[in-house]
Every structure is written in structure tokens, then in C-alpha cells.
PDB file of C-alpha atoms in Angstrom:
ATOM      1  CA  MET A   1      17.540 -13.966  -3.248  1.00  0.00           C
ATOM      2  CA  SER A   2      17.236 -11.618  -6.684  1.00  0.00           C
ATOM      3  CA  SER A   3      13.916 -11.130  -7.986  1.00  0.00           C
ATOM      4  CA  ALA A   4      14.042 -14.409 -10.367  1.00  0.00           C
ATOM      5  CA  THR A   5      14.731 -16.441  -7.829  1.00  0.00           C
ATOM      6  CA  LYS A   6      11.543 -19.096  -6.468  1.00  0.00           C
ATOM      7  CA  SER A   7      11.461 -18.818  -2.877  1.00  0.00           C
ATOM      8  CA  THR A   8      10.758 -22.317  -1.017  1.00  0.00           C
ATOM      9  CA  ASP A   9       8.627 -20.240   1.291  1.00  0.00           C
ATOM     10  CA  PRO A  10       5.068 -19.263  -0.245  1.00  0.00           C
ATOM     11  CA  CYS A  11       4.867 -16.097   1.823  1.00  0.00           C
ATOM     12  CA  LEU A  12       8.303 -14.850   0.128  1.00  0.00           C
ATOM     13  CA  ASP A  13       7.628 -16.429  -3.358  1.00  0.00           C
ATOM     14  CA  ARG A  14       6.554 -13.833  -6.199  1.00  0.00           C
ATOM     15  CA  GLU A  15       4.668 -16.723  -7.970  1.00  0.00           C
ATOM     16  CA  SER A  16       2.163 -17.099  -4.834  1.00  0.00           C
ATOM     17  CA  TYR A  17       1.141 -13.789  -5.772  1.00  0.00           C
ATOM     18  CA  LEU A  18      -0.208 -14.239  -9.029  1.00  0.00           C
ATOM     19  CA  ILE A  19      -3.648 -13.365  -9.499  1.00  0.00           C
ATOM     20  CA  ALA A  20      -5.742 -15.016 -11.964  1.00  0.00           C
ATOM     21  CA  THR A  21      -9.250 -16.145 -10.228  1.00  0.00           C
ATOM     22  CA  LEU A  22     -10.956 -15.256  -6.851  1.00  0.00           C
ATOM     23  CA  ASP A  23      -9.046 -18.150  -5.497  1.00  0.00           C
ATOM     24  CA  ASP A  24      -5.535 -17.021  -6.228  1.00  0.00           C
ATOM     25  CA  GLU A  25      -6.666 -13.790  -4.884  1.00  0.00           C
ATOM     26  CA  ILE A  26      -8.401 -15.238  -2.019  1.00  0.00           C
ATOM     27  CA  ARG A  27      -4.312 -17.044  -1.181  1.00  0.00           C
ATOM     28  CA  ALA A  28      -2.668 -14.186  -1.758  1.00  0.00           C
ATOM     29  CA  ASP A  29      -4.436 -12.289   0.582  1.00  0.00           C
ATOM     30  CA  GLN A  30      -3.894 -14.899   3.516  1.00  0.00           C
ATOM     31  CA  LEU A  31       0.251 -15.453   2.539  1.00  0.00           C
ATOM     32  CA  CYS A  32      -0.041 -11.339   2.883  1.00  0.00           C
ATOM     33  CA  HIS A  33      -1.381 -11.410   6.506  1.00  0.00           C
ATOM     34  CA  GLU A  34       1.561 -13.638   7.191  1.00  0.00           C
ATOM     35  CA  LEU A  35       3.325 -11.353   5.492  1.00  0.00           C
ATOM     36  CA  LEU A  36       2.610  -8.753   7.662  1.00  0.00           C
ATOM     37  CA  ARG A  37       2.941 -10.829  11.076  1.00  0.00           C
ATOM     38  CA  ARG A  38       6.411 -10.944   9.947  1.00  0.00           C
ATOM     39  CA  CYS A  39       6.933  -7.330   9.124  1.00  0.00           C
ATOM     40  CA  TYR A  40       5.196  -6.574  12.789  1.00  0.00           C
ATOM     41  CA  LEU A  41       7.900  -9.530  14.328  1.00  0.00           C
ATOM     42  CA  TYR A  42      10.856  -7.444  12.386  1.00  0.00           C
ATOM     43  CA  LEU A  43       9.904  -3.649  13.613  1.00  0.00           C
ATOM     44  CA  VAL A  44       9.701  -5.029  16.922  1.00  0.00           C
ATOM     45  CA  GLU A  45      12.705  -6.975  17.229  1.00  0.00           C
ATOM     46  CA  ALA A  46      14.796  -5.323  14.852  1.00  0.00           C
ATOM     47  CA  HIS A  47      14.086  -1.892  15.202  1.00  0.00           C
ATOM     48  CA  GLU A  48      12.829  -2.259  18.773  1.00  0.00           C
ATOM     49  CA  LEU A  49       9.927  -0.313  17.837  1.00  0.00           C
ATOM     50  CA  PRO A  50       6.941  -0.406  20.692  1.00  0.00           C
ATOM     51  CA  ALA A  51       4.307  -2.811  19.876  1.00  0.00           C
ATOM     52  CA  GLU A  52       1.675  -0.013  19.651  1.00  0.00           C
ATOM     53  CA  GLU A  53       3.588   1.789  16.835  1.00  0.00           C
ATOM     54  CA  THR A  54       4.337  -1.219  15.158  1.00  0.00           C
ATOM     55  CA  SER A  55       0.639  -2.177  14.981  1.00  0.00           C
ATOM     56  CA  ARG A  56       0.106   1.284  13.830  1.00  0.00           C
ATOM     57  CA  LEU A  57       2.152   0.601  10.848  1.00  0.00           C
ATOM     58  CA  CYS A  58       1.079  -2.685  10.221  1.00  0.00           C
ATOM     59  CA  TYR A  59      -2.659  -1.520  10.128  1.00  0.00           C
ATOM     60  CA  GLY A  60      -1.675   0.823   7.421  1.00  0.00           C
ATOM     61  CA  VAL A  61       0.280  -1.030   5.185  1.00  0.00           C
ATOM     62  CA  SER A  62      -2.514  -4.033   5.681  1.00  0.00           C
ATOM     63  CA  TYR A  63      -5.474  -1.294   4.457  1.00  0.00           C
ATOM     64  CA  PHE A  64      -3.415  -0.738   1.466  1.00  0.00           C
ATOM     65  CA  LEU A  65      -2.148  -4.050   0.520  1.00  0.00           C
ATOM     66  CA  CYS A  66      -5.570  -5.869   1.440  1.00  0.00           C
ATOM     67  CA  GLU A  67      -7.941  -3.613   0.472  1.00  0.00           C
ATOM     68  CA  TYR A  68      -6.030  -1.777  -2.321  1.00  0.00           C
ATOM     69  CA  LEU A  69      -3.401  -3.407  -4.203  1.00  0.00           C
ATOM     70  CA  ILE A  70      -4.505  -7.310  -4.273  1.00  0.00           C
ATOM     71  CA  PRO A  71      -8.265  -6.766  -4.490  1.00  0.00           C
ATOM     72  CA  GLU A  72      -8.150  -3.568  -6.843  1.00  0.00           C
ATOM     73  CA  PHE A  73      -4.910  -4.487  -9.093  1.00  0.00           C
ATOM     74  CA  ARG A  74      -4.244  -7.825  -8.174  1.00  0.00           C
ATOM     75  CA  ILE A  75      -0.600  -6.853  -8.083  1.00  0.00           C
ATOM     76  CA  SER A  76       1.803  -8.213  -6.058  1.00  0.00           C
ATOM     77  CA  PRO A  77       2.974  -6.693  -2.744  1.00  0.00           C
ATOM     78  CA  PHE A  78       6.526  -7.167  -3.866  1.00  0.00           C
ATOM     79  CA  ASP A  79       5.537  -5.413  -7.705  1.00  0.00           C
ATOM     80  CA  LEU A  80       4.800  -1.956  -5.754  1.00  0.00           C
ATOM     81  CA  THR A  81       5.390   1.088  -7.528  1.00  0.00           C
ATOM     82  CA  ALA A  82       5.324   4.592  -6.582  1.00  0.00           C
ATOM     83  CA  VAL A  83       2.500   5.311  -8.870  1.00  0.00           C
ATOM     84  CA  GLN A  84       0.103   2.474  -7.460  1.00  0.00           C
ATOM     85  CA  VAL A  85       1.182   4.776  -3.474  1.00  0.00           C
ATOM     86  CA  ARG A  86      -0.084   7.678  -5.547  1.00  0.00           C
ATOM     87  CA  ARG A  87      -3.351   6.194  -6.917  1.00  0.00           C
ATOM     88  CA  PHE A  88      -4.167   5.176  -3.521  1.00  0.00           C
ATOM     89  CA  ALA A  89      -3.272   8.266  -1.380  1.00  0.00           C
ATOM     90  CA  GLY A  90      -4.028  10.733  -3.866  1.00  0.00           C
ATOM     91  CA  HIS A  91      -7.504   9.262  -4.976  1.00  0.00           C
ATOM     92  CA  TRP A  92      -8.449   5.826  -3.895  1.00  0.00           C
ATOM     93  CA  TYR A  93      -7.956   6.722  -0.524  1.00  0.00           C
ATOM     94  CA  ILE A  94      -9.764   9.826  -0.650  1.00  0.00           C
ATOM     95  CA  ILE A  95     -13.370   8.255  -2.300  1.00  0.00           C
ATOM     96  CA  ARG A  96     -13.303   5.240  -0.539  1.00  0.00           C
ATOM     97  CA  ASN A  97     -13.880   7.027   2.922  1.00  0.00           C
ATOM     98  CA  MET A  98     -16.353   8.597   4.916  1.00  0.00           C
ATOM     99  CA  GLU A  99     -14.266  11.204   6.404  1.00  0.00           C
ATOM    100  CA  PRO A 100     -10.520  11.159   4.619  1.00  0.00           C
ATOM    101  CA  ASN A 101      -7.948  13.286   6.223  1.00  0.00           C
ATOM    102  CA  LEU A 102      -3.822  13.351   6.280  1.00  0.00           C
ATOM    103  CA  ALA A 103      -3.081  12.472   9.655  1.00  0.00           C
ATOM    104  CA  GLU A 104      -4.850   8.621   9.030  1.00  0.00           C
ATOM    105  CA  LEU A 105      -3.259   8.434   5.501  1.00  0.00           C
ATOM    106  CA  THR A 106       0.029   9.782   6.654  1.00  0.00           C
ATOM    107  CA  SER A 107      -0.048   6.928   9.201  1.00  0.00           C
ATOM    108  CA  ILE A 108      -1.056   4.625   6.232  1.00  0.00           C
ATOM    109  CA  LEU A 109       1.820   5.893   3.917  1.00  0.00           C
ATOM    110  CA  GLU A 110       4.287   5.292   7.331  1.00  0.00           C
ATOM    111  CA  GLY A 111       2.986   1.568   7.018  1.00  0.00           C
ATOM    112  CA  ILE A 112       3.967   1.656   3.368  1.00  0.00           C
ATOM    113  CA  LEU A 113       7.347   2.663   4.099  1.00  0.00           C
ATOM    114  CA  ALA A 114       8.168   0.475   6.898  1.00  0.00           C
ATOM    115  CA  PHE A 115       6.821  -2.556   4.601  1.00  0.00           C
ATOM    116  CA  ALA A 116       8.979  -1.192   1.607  1.00  0.00           C
ATOM    117  CA  ALA A 117      12.181  -0.851   4.002  1.00  0.00           C
ATOM    118  CA  PHE A 118      11.472  -4.851   5.387  1.00  0.00           C
ATOM    119  CA  CYS A 119      10.841  -5.911   1.937  1.00  0.00           C
ATOM    120  CA  ARG A 120      14.640  -3.944   0.812  1.00  0.00           C
ATOM    121  CA  GLU A 121      16.260  -6.127   3.561  1.00  0.00           C
ATOM    122  CA  ARG A 122      14.712  -9.014   2.516  1.00  0.00           C
ATOM    123  CA  ASP A 123      15.816  -8.501  -1.661  1.00  0.00           C
ATOM    124  CA  LEU A 124      12.090  -8.481  -2.392  1.00  0.00           C
ATOM    125  CA  MET A 125      12.596  -5.024  -3.602  1.00  0.00           C
ATOM    126  CA  SER A 126      15.251  -2.939  -5.416  1.00  0.00           C
ATOM    127  CA  ALA A 127      16.833   0.093  -3.560  1.00  0.00           C
ATOM    128  CA  GLU A 128      15.575   2.088  -6.392  1.00  0.00           C
ATOM    129  CA  GLN A 129      11.858   0.577  -5.934  1.00  0.00           C
ATOM    130  CA  VAL A 130      11.964   1.165  -2.346  1.00  0.00           C
ATOM    131  CA  ALA A 131      13.585   4.934  -3.429  1.00  0.00           C
ATOM    132  CA  THR A 132      10.400   5.797  -5.538  1.00  0.00           C
ATOM    133  CA  ILE A 133       7.857   4.387  -3.014  1.00  0.00           C
ATOM    134  CA  GLU A 134       9.672   6.993  -0.418  1.00  0.00           C
ATOM    135  CA  GLY A 135       9.188   9.430  -2.978  1.00  0.00           C
ATOM    136  CA  ALA A 136       5.382   8.766  -3.385  1.00  0.00           C
ATOM    137  CA  CYS A 137       5.207   8.535   0.375  1.00  0.00           C
ATOM    138  CA  ALA A 138       6.628  12.102   0.332  1.00  0.00           C
ATOM    139  CA  GLU A 139       3.894  14.062  -1.327  1.00  0.00           C
ATOM    140  CA  LEU A 140       2.220  15.141   1.407  1.00  0.00           C
ATOM    141  CA  ASP A 141       1.399  18.248   0.244  1.00  0.00           C
ATOM    142  CA  PHE A 142       0.133  17.102  -3.225  1.00  0.00           C
ATOM    143  CA  TYR A 143      -2.366  14.755  -0.642  1.00  0.00           C
ATOM    144  CA  ARG A 144      -3.571  17.475   1.380  1.00  0.00           C
ATOM    145  CA  ASP A 145      -4.233  19.373  -1.881  1.00  0.00           C
ATOM    146  CA  ARG A 146      -6.045  16.467  -3.302  1.00  0.00           C
ATOM    147  CA  ILE A 147      -8.301  15.993   0.242  1.00  0.00           C
ATOM    148  CA  ASP A 148      -9.316  19.632   0.102  1.00  0.00           C
ATOM    149  CA  SER A 149      -9.871  19.877  -3.569  1.00  0.00           C
ATOM    150  CA  PHE A 150     -12.354  16.972  -2.713  1.00  0.00           C
ATOM    151  CA  TRP A 151     -14.133  18.612  -0.609  1.00  0.00           C
ATOM    152  CA  ALA A 152     -14.532  21.586  -2.720  1.00  0.00           C
ATOM    153  CA  ILE A 153     -15.826  19.707  -5.533  1.00  0.00           C
ATOM    154  CA  GLU A 154     -19.098  21.231  -6.848  1.00  0.00           C
ATOM    155  CA  LYS A 155     -21.515  20.173  -9.595  1.00  0.00           C
ATOM    156  CA  GLU A 156     -19.849  18.598 -12.284  1.00  0.00           C
ATOM    157  CA  GLY A 157     -16.484  19.208 -10.777  1.00  0.00           C
ATOM    158  CA  TYR A 158     -15.228  15.200 -10.192  1.00  0.00           C
ATOM    159  CA  ASP A 159     -14.236  14.344 -13.705  1.00  0.00           C
ATOM    160  CA  ALA A 160     -11.423  17.267 -13.516  1.00  0.00           C
ATOM    161  CA  TRP A 161     -10.528  16.152  -9.568  1.00  0.00           C
ATOM    162  CA  GLN A 162     -10.661  12.715 -10.997  1.00  0.00           C
ATOM    163  CA  ALA A 163      -8.075  13.370 -13.878  1.00  0.00           C
ATOM    164  CA  VAL A 164      -5.403  14.953 -11.895  1.00  0.00           C
ATOM    165  CA  CYS A 165      -4.661  11.688 -10.131  1.00  0.00           C
ATOM    166  CA  PRO A 166      -6.469   8.761 -12.132  1.00  0.00           C
ATOM    167  CA  LEU A 167      -6.795   5.273 -10.635  1.00  0.00           C
ATOM    168  CA  LYS A 168      -6.017   4.211 -13.733  1.00  0.00           C
ATOM    169  CA  ASP A 169      -4.069   4.987 -17.284  1.00  0.00           C
TER     170      ASP A 169
END
């Protein structure tokens, strides 16, 4: 299915994730949960991952999509870019969690990668798009430094910290 093709399945239809109102956001969130259920089944069946591992991956991408991408930026899961991943991992995750840590963040990023591969297999994301997402997910040293430098902020240092990886342009 090309990106211009309209699916009869609302869960796989890009237009179902267009968000202009709160009702649209609620619909997109509900569809996203169904999409993640399908991703879970795909990982268990096609890749024969253990249920515990699959749950961990899907929990991570669910957090990313349903707490960050859809409500904060009103972006379709299929329009995900490396920039959003980097902003999430290098800024949003850090300021929104009581104890941001690389182990938890790595788990979320692994979930994003599994989801991107699931979408790629269904032609919901391009190979180039997935490759750039993979690149952003691999920047673990950068994210470790961002977490460490966040904890080291003193006095008026937040603005300088934020400027390195701002949430918006």
C-alpha cells in the first residue's frame, strides 16, 4: 500500500490519524492501541519473540506514541521522523520522568524500532524513514550525556541544556 493509498481499515489509514480536535486525538489514541495490539501479535507470531519481550517492546512504543507523539504533537504514527525520536529521547523523556535513565530509555527506543519495522513491512513507512529512525534510536551516547547533563544543571543552566536539543524548532 503506498502512502497515497487509502486503506479501508481505519487502523492502517493515515487519514484516521489526522488530529485537529480533542475527539480526533481520542480516536487516534484508540486506533493506536489497536495498531499496537497488531504489532504485538506480529512480533510474537512472525518473529517468535517471547511474550515478555514483546510486551516490553510494545509498552515502550505505546508510551512514545500515546504520551508523546499523538498528544504533544498530533502526529500520525506513520509520519514519525528521526527528529521526533531525537527530541523525545534527548529532551521530553528526560524532563517528564522522575528518574530518567538510559536503561528505560533504551527499552523505549527498542520498541520504537520494532514498531517501525512492523510499519515498514506493511508499507506504512518507507525504508528511508525507518533507516533515519534507526539512526536516531542508536544515539545512546548522546542520550546518556543528555541525562547526565540534565542532572548536572545548576542555577540558570536549563536554557543552555534545552537549546542543545529543543522540543520544537
